[in-house]
mmCIF file of C-alpha atoms in Angstrom:
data_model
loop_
_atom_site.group_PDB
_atom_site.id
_atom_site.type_symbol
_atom_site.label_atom_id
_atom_site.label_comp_id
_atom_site.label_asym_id
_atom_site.label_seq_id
_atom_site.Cartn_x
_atom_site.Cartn_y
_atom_site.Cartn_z
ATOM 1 C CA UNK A 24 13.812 19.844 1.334
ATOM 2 C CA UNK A 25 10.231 20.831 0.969
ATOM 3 C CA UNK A 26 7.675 19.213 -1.454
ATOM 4 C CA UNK A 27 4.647 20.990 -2.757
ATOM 5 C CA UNK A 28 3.437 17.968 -4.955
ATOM 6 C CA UNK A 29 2.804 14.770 -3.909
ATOM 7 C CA UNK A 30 1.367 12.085 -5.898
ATOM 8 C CA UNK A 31 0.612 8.311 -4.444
ATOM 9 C CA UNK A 32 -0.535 5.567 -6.970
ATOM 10 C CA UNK A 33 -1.010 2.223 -6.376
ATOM 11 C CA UNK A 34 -4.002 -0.590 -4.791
ATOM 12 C CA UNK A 35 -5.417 -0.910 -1.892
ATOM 13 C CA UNK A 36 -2.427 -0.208 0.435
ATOM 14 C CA UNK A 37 -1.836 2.588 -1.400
ATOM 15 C CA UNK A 38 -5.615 4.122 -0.513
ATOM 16 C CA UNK A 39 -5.551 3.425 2.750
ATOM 17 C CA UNK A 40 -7.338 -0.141 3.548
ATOM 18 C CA UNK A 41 -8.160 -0.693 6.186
ATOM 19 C CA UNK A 42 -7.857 2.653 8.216
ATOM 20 C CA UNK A 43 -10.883 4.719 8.181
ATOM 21 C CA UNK A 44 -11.421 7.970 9.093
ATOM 22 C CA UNK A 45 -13.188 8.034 12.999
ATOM 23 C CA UNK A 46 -16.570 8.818 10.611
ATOM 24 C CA UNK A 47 -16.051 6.388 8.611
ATOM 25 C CA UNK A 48 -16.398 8.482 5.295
ATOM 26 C CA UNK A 49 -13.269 7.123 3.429
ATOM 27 C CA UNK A 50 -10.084 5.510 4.096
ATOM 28 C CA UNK A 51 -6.596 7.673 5.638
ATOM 29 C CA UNK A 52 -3.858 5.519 5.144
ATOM 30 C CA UNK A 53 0.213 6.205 5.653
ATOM 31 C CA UNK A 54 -0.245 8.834 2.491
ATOM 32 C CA UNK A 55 -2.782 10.646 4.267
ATOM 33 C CA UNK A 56 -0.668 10.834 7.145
ATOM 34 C CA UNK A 57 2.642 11.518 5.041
ATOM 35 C CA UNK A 58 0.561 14.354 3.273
ATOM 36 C CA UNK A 59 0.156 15.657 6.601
ATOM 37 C CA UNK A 60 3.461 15.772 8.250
ATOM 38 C CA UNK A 61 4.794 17.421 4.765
ATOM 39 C CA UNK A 62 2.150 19.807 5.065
ATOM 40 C CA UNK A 63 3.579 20.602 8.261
ATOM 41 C CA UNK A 64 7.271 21.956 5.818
ATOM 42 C CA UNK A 65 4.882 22.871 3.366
ATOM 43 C CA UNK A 66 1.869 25.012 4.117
ATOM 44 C CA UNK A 67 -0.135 24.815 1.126
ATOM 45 C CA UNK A 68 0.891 21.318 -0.295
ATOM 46 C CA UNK A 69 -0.674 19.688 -2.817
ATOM 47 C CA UNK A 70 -1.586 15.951 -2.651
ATOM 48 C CA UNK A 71 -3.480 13.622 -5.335
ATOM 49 C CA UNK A 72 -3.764 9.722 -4.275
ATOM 50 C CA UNK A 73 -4.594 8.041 -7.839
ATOM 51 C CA UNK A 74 -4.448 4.514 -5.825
ATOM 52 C CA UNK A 75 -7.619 1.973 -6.218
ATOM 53 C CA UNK A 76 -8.172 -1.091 -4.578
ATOM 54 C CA UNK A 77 -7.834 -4.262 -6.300
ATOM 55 C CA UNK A 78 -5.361 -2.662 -9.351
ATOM 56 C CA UNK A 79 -2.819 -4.974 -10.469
ATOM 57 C CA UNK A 80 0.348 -2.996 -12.085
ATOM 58 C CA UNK A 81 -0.627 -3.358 -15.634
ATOM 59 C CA UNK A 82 -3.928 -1.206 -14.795
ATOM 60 C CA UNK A 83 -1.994 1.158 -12.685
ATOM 61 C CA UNK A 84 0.652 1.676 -15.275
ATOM 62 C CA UNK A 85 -3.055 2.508 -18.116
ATOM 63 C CA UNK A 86 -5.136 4.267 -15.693
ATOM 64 C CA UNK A 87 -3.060 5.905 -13.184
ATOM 65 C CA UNK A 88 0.562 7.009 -14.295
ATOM 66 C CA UNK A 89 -0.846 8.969 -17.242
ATOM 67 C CA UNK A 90 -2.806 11.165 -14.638
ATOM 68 C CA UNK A 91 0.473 11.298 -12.455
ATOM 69 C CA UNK A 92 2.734 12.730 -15.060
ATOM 70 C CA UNK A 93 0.100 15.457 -15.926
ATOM 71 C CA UNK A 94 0.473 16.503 -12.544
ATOM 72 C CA UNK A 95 4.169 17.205 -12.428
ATOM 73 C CA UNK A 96 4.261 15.459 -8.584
ATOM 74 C CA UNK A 97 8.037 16.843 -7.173
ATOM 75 C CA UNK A 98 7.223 13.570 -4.813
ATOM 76 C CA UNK A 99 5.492 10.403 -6.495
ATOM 77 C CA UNK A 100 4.869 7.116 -4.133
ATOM 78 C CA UNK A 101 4.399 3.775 -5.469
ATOM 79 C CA UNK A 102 2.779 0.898 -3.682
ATOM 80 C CA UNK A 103 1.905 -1.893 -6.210
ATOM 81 C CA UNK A 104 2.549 -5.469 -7.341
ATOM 82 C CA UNK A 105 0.462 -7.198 -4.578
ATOM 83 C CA UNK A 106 -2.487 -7.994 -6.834
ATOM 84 C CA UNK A 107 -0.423 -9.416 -9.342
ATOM 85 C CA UNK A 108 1.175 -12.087 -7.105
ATOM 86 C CA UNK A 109 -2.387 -13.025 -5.789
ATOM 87 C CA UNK A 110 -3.518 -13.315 -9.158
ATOM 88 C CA UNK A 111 -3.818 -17.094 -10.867
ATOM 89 C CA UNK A 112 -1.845 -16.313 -13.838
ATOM 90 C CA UNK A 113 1.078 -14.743 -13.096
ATOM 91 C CA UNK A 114 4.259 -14.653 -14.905
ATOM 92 C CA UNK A 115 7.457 -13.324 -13.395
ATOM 93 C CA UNK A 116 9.000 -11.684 -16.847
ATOM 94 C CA UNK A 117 5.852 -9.855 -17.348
ATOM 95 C CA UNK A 118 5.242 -8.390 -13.707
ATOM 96 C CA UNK A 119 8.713 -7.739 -13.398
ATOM 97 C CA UNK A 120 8.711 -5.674 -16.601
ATOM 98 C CA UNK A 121 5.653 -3.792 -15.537
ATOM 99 C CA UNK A 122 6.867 -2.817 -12.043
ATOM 100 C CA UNK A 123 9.987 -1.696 -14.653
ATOM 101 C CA UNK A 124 7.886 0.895 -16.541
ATOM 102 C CA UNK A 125 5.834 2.096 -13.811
ATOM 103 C CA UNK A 126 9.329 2.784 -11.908
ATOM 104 C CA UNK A 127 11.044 4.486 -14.900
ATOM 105 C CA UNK A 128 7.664 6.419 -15.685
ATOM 106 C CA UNK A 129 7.769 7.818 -12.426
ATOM 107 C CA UNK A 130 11.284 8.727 -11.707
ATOM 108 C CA UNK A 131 11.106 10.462 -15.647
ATOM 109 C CA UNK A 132 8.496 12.876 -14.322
ATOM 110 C CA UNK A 133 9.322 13.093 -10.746
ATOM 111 C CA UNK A 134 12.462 13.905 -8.910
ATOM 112 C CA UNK A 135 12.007 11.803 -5.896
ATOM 113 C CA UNK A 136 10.088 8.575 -6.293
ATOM 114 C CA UNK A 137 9.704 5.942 -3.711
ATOM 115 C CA UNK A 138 8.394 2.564 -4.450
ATOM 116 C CA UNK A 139 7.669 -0.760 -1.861
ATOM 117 C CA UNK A 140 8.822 -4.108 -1.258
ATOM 118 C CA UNK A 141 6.687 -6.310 -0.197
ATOM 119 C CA UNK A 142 6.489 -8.353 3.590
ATOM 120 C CA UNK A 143 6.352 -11.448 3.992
ATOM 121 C CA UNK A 144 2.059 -11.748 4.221
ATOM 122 C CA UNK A 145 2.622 -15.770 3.507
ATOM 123 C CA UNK A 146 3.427 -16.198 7.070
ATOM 124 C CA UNK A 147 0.079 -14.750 8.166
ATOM 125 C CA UNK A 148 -2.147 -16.171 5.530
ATOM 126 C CA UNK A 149 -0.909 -19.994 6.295
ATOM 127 C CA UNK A 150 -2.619 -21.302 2.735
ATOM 128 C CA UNK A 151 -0.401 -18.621 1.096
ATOM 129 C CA UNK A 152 3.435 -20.524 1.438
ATOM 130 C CA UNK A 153 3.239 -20.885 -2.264
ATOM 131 C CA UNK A 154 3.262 -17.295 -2.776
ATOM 132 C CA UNK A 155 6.852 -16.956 -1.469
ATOM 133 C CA UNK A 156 8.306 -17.158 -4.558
ATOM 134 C CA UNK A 157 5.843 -14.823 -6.153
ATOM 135 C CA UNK A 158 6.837 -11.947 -3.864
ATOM 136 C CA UNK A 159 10.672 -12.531 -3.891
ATOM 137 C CA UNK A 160 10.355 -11.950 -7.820
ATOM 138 C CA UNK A 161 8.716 -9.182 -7.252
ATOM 139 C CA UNK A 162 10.991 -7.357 -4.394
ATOM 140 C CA UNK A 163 13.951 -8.795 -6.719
ATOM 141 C CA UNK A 164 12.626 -6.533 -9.579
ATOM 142 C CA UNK A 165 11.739 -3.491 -7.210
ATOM 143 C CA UNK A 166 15.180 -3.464 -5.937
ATOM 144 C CA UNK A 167 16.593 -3.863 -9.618
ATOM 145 C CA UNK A 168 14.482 -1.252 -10.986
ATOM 146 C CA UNK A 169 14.707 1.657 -8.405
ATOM 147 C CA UNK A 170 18.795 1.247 -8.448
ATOM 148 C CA UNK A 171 18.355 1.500 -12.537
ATOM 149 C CA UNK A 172 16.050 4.625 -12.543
ATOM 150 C CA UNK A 173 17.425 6.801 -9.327
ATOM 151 C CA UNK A 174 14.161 5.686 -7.237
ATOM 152 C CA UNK A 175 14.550 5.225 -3.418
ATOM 153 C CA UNK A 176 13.121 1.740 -1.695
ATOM 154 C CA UNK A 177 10.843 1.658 1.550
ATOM 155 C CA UNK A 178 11.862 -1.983 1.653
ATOM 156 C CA UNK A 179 9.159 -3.919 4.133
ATOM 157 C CA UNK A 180 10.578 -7.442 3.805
ATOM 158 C CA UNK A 181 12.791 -7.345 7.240
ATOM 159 C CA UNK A 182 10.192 -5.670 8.732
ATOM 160 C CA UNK A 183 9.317 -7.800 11.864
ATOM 161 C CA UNK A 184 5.778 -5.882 12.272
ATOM 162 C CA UNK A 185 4.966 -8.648 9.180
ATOM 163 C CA UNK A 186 4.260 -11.343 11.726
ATOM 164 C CA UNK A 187 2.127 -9.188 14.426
ATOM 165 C CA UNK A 188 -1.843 -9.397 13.244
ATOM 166 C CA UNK A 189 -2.207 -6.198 15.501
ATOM 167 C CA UNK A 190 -0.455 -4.791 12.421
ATOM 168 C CA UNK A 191 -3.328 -5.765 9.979
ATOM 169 C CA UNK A 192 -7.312 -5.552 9.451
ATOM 170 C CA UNK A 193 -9.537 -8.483 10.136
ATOM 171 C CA UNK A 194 -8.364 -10.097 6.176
ATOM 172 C CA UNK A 195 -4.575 -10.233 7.993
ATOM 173 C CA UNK A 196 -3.959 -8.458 4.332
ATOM 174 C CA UNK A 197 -4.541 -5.071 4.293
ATOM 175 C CA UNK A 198 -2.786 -2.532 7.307
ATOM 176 C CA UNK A 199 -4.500 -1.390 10.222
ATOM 177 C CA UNK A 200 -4.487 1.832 11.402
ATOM 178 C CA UNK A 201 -1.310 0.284 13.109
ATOM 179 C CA UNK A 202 0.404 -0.776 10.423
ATOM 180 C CA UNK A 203 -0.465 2.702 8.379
ATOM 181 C CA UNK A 204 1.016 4.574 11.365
ATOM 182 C CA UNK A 205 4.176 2.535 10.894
ATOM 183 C CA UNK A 206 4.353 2.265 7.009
ATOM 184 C CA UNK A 207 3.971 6.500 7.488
ATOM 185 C CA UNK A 208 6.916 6.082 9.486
ATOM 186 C CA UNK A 209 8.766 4.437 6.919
ATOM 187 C CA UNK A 210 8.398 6.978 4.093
ATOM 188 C CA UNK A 211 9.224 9.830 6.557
ATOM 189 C CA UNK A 212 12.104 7.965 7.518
ATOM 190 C CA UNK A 213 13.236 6.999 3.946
ATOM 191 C CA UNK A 214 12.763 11.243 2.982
ATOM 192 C CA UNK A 215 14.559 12.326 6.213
ATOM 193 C CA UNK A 216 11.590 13.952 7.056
ATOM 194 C CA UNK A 217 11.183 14.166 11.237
ATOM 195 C CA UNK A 218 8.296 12.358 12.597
ATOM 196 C CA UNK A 219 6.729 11.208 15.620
ATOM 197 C CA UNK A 220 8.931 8.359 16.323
ATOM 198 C CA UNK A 221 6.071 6.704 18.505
ATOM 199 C CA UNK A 222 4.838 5.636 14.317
ATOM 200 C CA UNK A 223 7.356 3.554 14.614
ATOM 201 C CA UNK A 224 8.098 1.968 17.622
ATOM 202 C CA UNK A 225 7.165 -1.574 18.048
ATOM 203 C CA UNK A 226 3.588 -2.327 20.025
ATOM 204 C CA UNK A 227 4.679 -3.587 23.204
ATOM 205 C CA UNK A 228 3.836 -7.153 24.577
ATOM 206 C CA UNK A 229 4.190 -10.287 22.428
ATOM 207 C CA UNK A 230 3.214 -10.191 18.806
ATOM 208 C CA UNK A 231 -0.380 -11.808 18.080
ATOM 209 C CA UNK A 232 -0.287 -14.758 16.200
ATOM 210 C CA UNK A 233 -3.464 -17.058 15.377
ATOM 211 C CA UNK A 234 -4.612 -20.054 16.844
ATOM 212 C CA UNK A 235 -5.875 -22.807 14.956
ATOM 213 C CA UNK A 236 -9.399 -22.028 16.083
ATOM 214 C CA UNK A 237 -8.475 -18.533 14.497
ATOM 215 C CA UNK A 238 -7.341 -19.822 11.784
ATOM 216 C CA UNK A 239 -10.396 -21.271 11.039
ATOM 217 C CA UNK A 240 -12.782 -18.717 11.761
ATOM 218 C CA UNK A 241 -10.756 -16.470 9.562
ATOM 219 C CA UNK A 242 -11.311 -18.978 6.938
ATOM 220 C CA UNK A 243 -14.821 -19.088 7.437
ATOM 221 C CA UNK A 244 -15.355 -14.840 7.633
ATOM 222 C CA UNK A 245 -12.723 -13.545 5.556
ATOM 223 C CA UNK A 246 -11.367 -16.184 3.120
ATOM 224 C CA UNK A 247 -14.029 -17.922 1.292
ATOM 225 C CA UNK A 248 -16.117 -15.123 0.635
ATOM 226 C CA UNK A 249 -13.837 -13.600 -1.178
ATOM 227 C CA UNK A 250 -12.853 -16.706 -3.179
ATOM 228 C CA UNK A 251 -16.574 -16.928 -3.939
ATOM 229 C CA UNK A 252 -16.488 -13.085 -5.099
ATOM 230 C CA UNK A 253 -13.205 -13.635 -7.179
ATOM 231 C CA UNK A 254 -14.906 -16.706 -9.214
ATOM 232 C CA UNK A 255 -17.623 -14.531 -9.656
ATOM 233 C CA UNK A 256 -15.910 -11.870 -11.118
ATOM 234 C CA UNK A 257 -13.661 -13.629 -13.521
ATOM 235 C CA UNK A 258 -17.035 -15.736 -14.917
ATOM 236 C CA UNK A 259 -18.420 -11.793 -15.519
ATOM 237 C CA UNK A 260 -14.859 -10.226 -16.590
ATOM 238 C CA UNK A 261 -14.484 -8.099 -13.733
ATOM 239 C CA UNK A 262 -11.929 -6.736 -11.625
ATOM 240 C CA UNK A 263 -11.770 -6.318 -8.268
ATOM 241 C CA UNK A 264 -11.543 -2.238 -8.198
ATOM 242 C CA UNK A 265 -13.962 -1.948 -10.628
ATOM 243 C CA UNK A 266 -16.355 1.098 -9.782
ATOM 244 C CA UNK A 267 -13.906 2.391 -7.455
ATOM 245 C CA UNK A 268 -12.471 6.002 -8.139
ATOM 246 C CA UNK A 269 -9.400 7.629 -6.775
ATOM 247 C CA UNK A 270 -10.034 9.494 -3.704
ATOM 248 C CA UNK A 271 -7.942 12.301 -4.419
ATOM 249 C CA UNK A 272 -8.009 12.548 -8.356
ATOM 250 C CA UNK A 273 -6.120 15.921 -8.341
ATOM 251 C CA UNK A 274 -3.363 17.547 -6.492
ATOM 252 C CA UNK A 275 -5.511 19.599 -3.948
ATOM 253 C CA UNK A 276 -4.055 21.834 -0.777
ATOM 254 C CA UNK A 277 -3.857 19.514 2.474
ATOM 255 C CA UNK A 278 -4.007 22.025 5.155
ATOM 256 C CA UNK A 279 -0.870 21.752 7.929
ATOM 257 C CA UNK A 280 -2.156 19.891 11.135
ATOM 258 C CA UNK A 281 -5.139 18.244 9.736
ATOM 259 C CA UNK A 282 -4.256 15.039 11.200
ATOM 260 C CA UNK A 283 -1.805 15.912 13.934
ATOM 261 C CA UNK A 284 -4.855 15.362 16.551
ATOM 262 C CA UNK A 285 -6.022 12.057 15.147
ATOM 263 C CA UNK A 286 -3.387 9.996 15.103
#
């Protein structure tokens, strides 16, 4: 089956953190590369990523899905939930509702939807244990939710690439270009799409895995400035994706082969 709409929503994942483009214009991501393998089916596809970093699912749910069902997406992707579960007050009734509507939203205005699970990102961020609970709630409620509304699960929990850093950007949180090339993988998979299986296959040699002198230089770089940022934010009411647009606000043609050489 062919699509000729594709919609992605979503955070940061979703956008394409952290794999730039070699010019280092704007972010690709696994939808970018989806988008092009479809295109591939599809000459002429249309593709609109709504996603923005630092959305938690209550703001993609008001700012996004309203823009997604306008465009009529025969294909919608959602990757969402992982702001909520780093956010100090969550609540597991309320996020699991919201990952509810946006799942039912989406599979009421699009005939294939695919939505996430989470990995396990506790294991690489070692002050994060505490958030194990957090992100069993929510893959509990993403698996509940897709089997209630007909939606399809790319489920990254078992996924052993979790533990390998050479998976992630220098925050161990977002993907690399790595980790895009293997989420990509995963969607194509989950769509019985054909794909360059090399996407998926495991990076040889031994995973990476920090050190404690890593641990604390990661700490140093990547952890406390952005504790610093976040208590900034909340004294001023802001959110993190605030000023951020969508990079692909409408459905526009992705021309076949665009990325074929670049990846």
């Amino acid at each position: 089956m062919g699509y000729e709409r594709f919609v992605v929503v979503g955070d940061s994942c979703a956008e394409g953190l952290d794999d730039p483009y070699p010019d280092g214009s704007r972010y690709r991501g696994w939808a970018d590369l989806v988008a092009s393998r479809l295109a591939v089916d599809t000459p002429g596809l249309r593709y609109a990523n709504l996603a923005v970093r630092g959305r938690r699912l209550e703001q993609i749910i008001t700012e996004q899905l309203p823009t997604a069902v306008r465009l009529r997406p025969d294909l919608a992707v959602l990757f969402g939930g992982g702001n909520d579960i780093l956010s100090g007050g969550f609540d597991p009734a309320t996020v699991s509702r919201r990952m509810d509507t946006a799942i039912r939203t989406l599979t009421e205005a699009a005939p294939t939807v695919l939505v996430f699970t989470l990995g396990d990102f506790s294991a690489r961020l070692r002050l994060a244990r505490r958030l194990l609970p957090r992100i069993a709630t929510l893959n509990a409620a993403v698996h509940r939710s897709a089997l209630a509304h007909g939606a399809h699960v790319v489920d990254l929990w078992p996924d052993p690439a979790a533990h390998d850093l050479r998976y992630f950007g220098r925050d161990r949180l977002h993907l690399s270009a790595h980790g895009h090339r293997r989420l990509a993988g995963h969607v194509l998979a989950t769509l019985g799409v054909p794909f360059d299986r090399r996407w998926s296959e495991l990076l040889p040699g031994e995973p990476v895995r920090p050190g404690w002198r890593d641990q604390a230089e990661w700490l140093y770089r990547e952890v406390l400035p952005v504790a610093v940022t976040r208590f900034r934010n909340r004294i001023v009411g802001r959110s993190p994706g605030d000023g951020f647009r969508p990079k692909r606000p409408e459905l526009e043609p992705w021309p076949a082969g665009m990325l074929q050489e670049s990846v």
